Structures are given as C-alpha cells and as structure tokens.
C-alpha cells in the first residue's frame, strides 16, 4: 500500500516503523527537513520531504494519515484536499472526533476519523518506537455516509499492526474519552497542590501515579478541553459532585457512608480493569 | 536488639524479614496462630505466638513496634502498657500521627510516633517482602518532651534497614500526608465515574494510574479521613476549588488561562518529582 504520513512525531514515526517493516511504500512529511532526514535514516519512512507534492508517488497515495496535533487536522486537510485524488483514503489520529469528522467529510469524500489509544511519555520522532499499537485499541469513527471500503482498508491496515480496531460514533467516542482520558487530566491536575518541604520529602508512588496525567503536556490538555468541551465539562461536573459528596461525608463524619463510597469506587475500577 | 512486632501483616512481616536478617531477636504476635507459625517458618520472626507475654524474653523487649491498622494503635498500647517495662521504646507505623502521639505519650513514657512511607498493593503477611523500606522515607514524630535516646535508637534501627529517617512534628506530618497521600485517595476516587461499555473498552494506562489509589482498600481510606480529618478536609477543599476553577475556565473558554494552569501543575509535579 502507498501510504503518506503527514507529521513524523510520536504517532507518525511509530506508524512509519511498523509500516516500513511490513514492506509498504511509506512516505512522510515534516516541516523540519532534519526530521525528514532522520525518519528516513532510522527506517520510519522510505522517503520524506517537507513538501509532500515533491515526493515521488505521493500523487498516487492510497492512504494519507494526518498525524499532527488535533488543532492541525482540519487546516491540514483543507490545504491538501485540492491536490488529493478523490480515491485516496484520509484518516487522522486525534483524540477528539466530533468536531473533526463532520467538517472533514465536507473537505474530502473518503475521510475516516481514527484514534489509536497508544502513546508514551515522550514527544516527537525521538519518542517513536516500533509496535506502539500492538494490543492497543484503535477507534475508527465513520459517519453513516462514510464509504465502507475505506473503513475496511483501515481496519485491515491497523489490524495488521496488532491494534484492536473497533468502530464507534464520534459522539460515543468523545464521551468515552472524556470519562477515561480527557477528564482525568483535570482531576489529576487538581491534586497538584502547592509543594511544601514536608510534602515533597514524603511524596511517593501513590502521588506520582495520581498526578501523572495532570502533569503532562499543557498544550495537549488544553486541546482536549477545547475540542471536546461539552463531554469534558459533563465529566468534570460529575467528578466535582463526587468530590463534594466525599467532603460532605467527612465533614459530617459519616464514616460508614464514606467507606461504602470507596468500596463502590474500588468495584468500578475492577470493572474498568479486570485483572 | 530485642524487638517485638505486634502485628505480622505487610509492615510487621516485612520488618521481621529485615530485622531477623540482621541478627536481632525478633518476636511477633498475631491473633491467628497460623500467621504466627507462618511468620516463623518464613523467617519473619524468631518466635511468634498470639499471647505476647508467653514469648520468652518478651518482658525484656528493648523495642516494641505496633504494626496493626491505625485504629488499633491506641487500644493495643493501652492493653500492653501495664505489662511493659518503662524502659521499653514503643513506636508505631500508622499514617496519622496527631491523634496518636499525644494520647500515646500519656500511656507509655517512651513512645515515639513513626510512619514508614512504604508498601505495596498487597495486604497481610503474604504481601510482606524483605527490603521494603530501603530508600523509602521513614518519619519519626517525637514530641518536645520525648526522650531523645529513644528517638536515636529508632533512627539507628530503621536507618540500618536502608530507610531515610527524618523527624517532623505530628502536625507537619499529618498536613504533608493529607496533601500527598490521604487527600489524593478521594480525588482519585472521584475520577471513578460509572463505567460504560465504550469507556471500559478504551480505558488505558492514564486512567489506570489516576484511579489507582482511589480504588484501593476502602477501610484504609476511611481511617485516613477519620483520623486525619482536619488536614484531609483542608486539602480536599483546595482540590475541589482547583477543579471548580478548571471547570469555570472551560465553561468560559479561557483557553490560555487553562493552559497556564496546566503548565503550573506540570511545574509543581516536577518540584515533587525532579527526575
């Protein structure tokens, strides 16, 4: 398959490694020429150049993956759409789908929204690794009118990398990630109270884990709230109500109620993560 | 040193392994005879019996460690104090110190409050392991009138296990653990919204980490709030205010403010965990 990767960061680079290893014709673009050179040298692309139209065969791409940050997906698609063949399947990897999928469908007939639930704590091509997507969920969010052949091609392609591909509506996807990914960023950040000498001395693994996603990339957190605003707000209001409930129970010394609430939380966690 | 461990669970058992390995005379007690037998068979005690006074040499104990749950510390001390030599140093391992230390000083002249910041996800003797305390903080919370020789003995003993021993007032300790341990349990539990099929399918490492301490032992969480009520409430009110701030920023679409808030959170986390 002739595949173009627009963006050679953590996701684009990792995709490149896996796709090159499976003998696809993988071309890539990055604004920085040096990143393009590195990607080719490291085997994350067969060929790469800042100007995608200068790359041999890019006009016959069967799949183009928009791998930039979520706020670049629609502008990038708008910029490249006039030059794309209407047969080319275009997909993205952003963690919000509602605001992207409807608009993207109007820009290109064969767009299919996508979201691989994979990553690591790094950023950029340096953080890219082979097999990042193996055994991880990869959501596709076709609309009712989306071409099923385009969906099948992506199911096969991402499935061949070991990803567990599943389909959801953009709305169901966005609500789910608000609950288990976007919302928790802000809950986690709310645990990051000002450091005191004693608190720093005693901070250990529990605090490390609780605050991990809240101490992550601020631009990414902002985009999650900005582009998934309604679902994130709904989740955070639920989180805030839960926290207020616990505060009231402690204030009123309703210890049995508090313990039952924690028991219910432990039970829910086991539903999310059966061991 | 002649050392008694009252309680042979995760902490008592782990202490036992380390102290036996350093050739101390370690005796232990557990309500269950079977636990006593296992502790001796596995090398977590030289001798163990449910009735501590039946153990040879227990009347000449130089150190007694109260290793039971925090709600048992004072009742246990009250029960054993009449039989203890006034020379015996008594300490505990509970994660709250304020409600314990003042009262304990009235029950036994050589009591020194203690809190090893170590553990794992298990419970009981089966979860006990050697070297649990190595490179972990171990807080001692002597009062102004506490015998310094007793403090020195414990500093040396816990230091010999590799723990990083430090002293704090009970109040400073309780405020610090409310911020980085007790409070985060409830913040973390507030992220555990009801599971939906899509959310379960997409839950991954970020949600796993954020919710870990909130999905832990409900009785322990209850005790943290109950025995460290004032400091936990102060922290949770701060957490709730932070979450409300984020919600308002998202509602009002103040994206630059929200990003700056996340940036500050990331900076704080680096202060807690410089890598």
Coordinates of C-alpha atoms in Angstrom, one line a residue, chain A residues 117 136-137 139 166 168 172-173 176-177 179-180 184-196 198-216 218-219 221-222 225-226 229 232-233 236-240 242-244 247 250-251 253 255-256 258-259 261-263 265-266 268-269 271-273, chain B residues 117 136-137 139 166 168 172-173 176-177 179-180 184-196 198-216 218-219 221-222 225-226 229 232-233 236-240 242-244 247 250-251 253 255-256 258-259 261-263 265-266 268-269 271-273:
Chain A
X117 CA -5.2 4.7 22.1
X136 CA -3.9 -1.3 22.0
X137 CA -7.4 -0.1 21.0
X139 CA -11.1 3.5 17.3
X166 CA -13.3 -1.0 16.8
X168 CA -17.9 3.9 17.4
X172 CA -19.8 7.9 21.7
X173 CA -16.0 8.1 21.3
X176 CA -15.9 7.8 26.4
X177 CA -12.5 9.5 26.2
X179 CA -14.5 9.9 31.0
X180 CA -11.3 7.9 30.9
X184 CA -8.9 12.7 34.4
X185 CA -6.2 15.1 33.2
X186 CA -8.0 17.9 35.1
X187 CA -8.9 15.8 38.1
X188 CA -5.3 14.7 38.3
X189 CA -4.1 18.3 38.0
X190 CA -6.4 19.3 40.8
X191 CA -4.4 17.0 43.1
X192 CA -1.3 19.1 42.4
X193 CA -1.5 21.4 45.4
X194 CA 1.4 23.8 46.1
X195 CA 4.5 21.9 47.2
X196 CA 5.7 22.2 50.8
X198 CA 7.5 18.1 54.1
X199 CA 5.1 17.1 51.3
X200 CA 8.0 17.0 48.8
X201 CA 10.0 14.8 51.2
X202 CA 7.1 12.3 51.6
X203 CA 5.7 12.3 48.0
X204 CA 5.8 8.7 46.8
X205 CA 4.4 6.3 44.2
X206 CA 0.7 7.0 45.0
X207 CA 1.0 10.7 44.5
X208 CA 3.3 10.0 41.4
X209 CA 0.6 7.9 39.8
X210 CA -2.4 10.2 40.7
X211 CA -0.7 13.3 39.3
X212 CA 0.9 11.7 36.2
X213 CA -1.6 12.8 33.5
X214 CA -2.3 16.1 35.2
X215 CA 1.4 17.0 35.0
X216 CA 1.6 16.1 31.3
X218 CA -0.3 21.5 28.8
X219 CA -1.0 22.2 25.1
X221 CA -4.6 19.2 27.9
X222 CA -5.9 22.5 26.6
X225 CA -10.9 20.6 26.7
X226 CA -11.2 22.9 23.8
X229 CA -15.6 20.8 25.6
X232 CA -15.2 17.1 29.2
X233 CA -17.5 19.5 31.1
X236 CA -15.8 17.2 35.3
X237 CA -19.1 18.2 36.7
X238 CA -19.7 14.6 37.7
X239 CA -16.2 14.4 39.2
X240 CA -16.7 17.6 41.1
X242 CA -18.3 13.2 43.6
X243 CA -15.6 15.1 45.4
X244 CA -18.1 17.4 47.1
X247 CA -16.1 16.3 51.5
X250 CA -16.1 13.7 56.0
X251 CA -17.4 17.0 57.4
X253 CA -18.3 12.2 60.0
X255 CA -17.7 7.1 58.1
X256 CA -19.8 4.1 57.0
X258 CA -17.6 7.1 53.1
X259 CA -16.4 3.6 53.3
X261 CA -18.4 5.1 48.6
X262 CA -14.8 4.0 48.5
X263 CA -16.0 0.3 48.2
X265 CA -15.1 3.1 43.6
X266 CA -12.9 0.0 44.1
X268 CA -15.9 0.3 39.5
X269 CA -12.2 0.2 39.0
X271 CA -15.0 -3.3 36.1
X272 CA -12.6 -1.0 34.1
X273 CA -9.6 -3.1 34.8
Chain B
X117 CA 6.3 5.6 53.7
X136 CA 12.0 5.0 51.5
X137 CA 11.2 7.9 53.9
X139 CA 9.1 9.7 59.6
X166 CA 13.5 12.1 59.2
X168 CA 8.7 16.1 61.8
X172 CA 3.5 18.8 60.0
X173 CA 3.5 15.1 59.2
X176 CA 2.0 16.7 54.5
X177 CA 0.4 13.2 54.1
X179 CA -1.6 16.6 50.6
X180 CA 0.3 13.8 49.0
X184 CA -5.3 12.1 46.7
X185 CA -7.3 8.9 47.6
X186 CA -10.5 10.9 47.4
X187 CA -9.5 12.9 44.4
X188 CA -8.6 9.7 42.6
X189 CA -11.9 8.0 43.6
X190 CA -13.8 11.0 42.3
X191 CA -12.4 10.1 38.8
X192 CA -14.1 6.7 39.0
X193 CA -17.3 7.6 37.2
X194 CA -19.8 4.8 36.3
X195 CA -18.4 2.5 33.6
X196 CA -19.9 2.5 30.2
X198 CA -17.1 2.3 25.4
X199 CA -15.3 3.8 28.4
X200 CA -14.3 0.3 29.5
X201 CA -13.1 -0.6 26.0
X202 CA -10.9 2.5 25.9
X203 CA -9.6 2.7 29.5
X204 CA -5.8 2.6 29.4
X205 CA -2.7 3.4 31.4
X206 CA -3.6 7.1 32.2
X207 CA -6.9 6.1 33.7
X208 CA -5.3 3.1 35.4
X209 CA -2.7 5.4 37.2
X210 CA -5.1 8.2 38.0
X211 CA -7.6 5.9 39.7
X212 CA -5.1 3.5 41.4
X213 CA -5.2 4.9 45.0
X214 CA -8.9 5.7 44.8
X215 CA -9.6 2.1 44.0
X216 CA -7.6 0.8 47.0
X218 CA -11.8 1.2 51.5
X219 CA -11.2 0.7 55.2
X221 CA -9.2 5.3 53.1
X222 CA -11.9 5.6 55.7
X225 CA -10.2 10.6 56.7
X226 CA -11.4 9.7 60.2
X229 CA -10.0 14.7 59.3
X232 CA -7.7 15.9 54.8
X233 CA -10.7 18.3 54.6
X236 CA -9.8 18.3 49.6
X237 CA -11.3 21.8 49.8
X238 CA -8.2 23.0 48.0
X239 CA -8.6 20.2 45.4
X240 CA -12.3 21.0 44.9
X242 CA -8.9 23.8 41.8
X243 CA -11.3 21.6 39.9
X244 CA -14.0 24.3 40.0
X247 CA -14.5 23.9 35.1
X250 CA -13.5 25.6 30.3
X251 CA -17.1 26.9 30.5
X253 CA -13.5 29.2 27.1
X255 CA -8.0 28.5 26.9
X256 CA -4.9 30.5 27.6
X258 CA -6.4 26.9 31.3
X259 CA -3.1 26.1 29.5
X261 CA -2.9 26.4 34.9
X262 CA -1.9 23.1 33.4
X263 CA 1.7 24.5 32.9
X265 CA 0.6 21.9 37.5
X266 CA 3.3 20.3 35.4
X268 CA 4.6 21.7 40.5
X269 CA 4.9 18.0 39.7
X271 CA 9.1 20.1 42.1
X272 CA 7.6 17.0 43.8
X273 CA 9.4 14.6 41.4

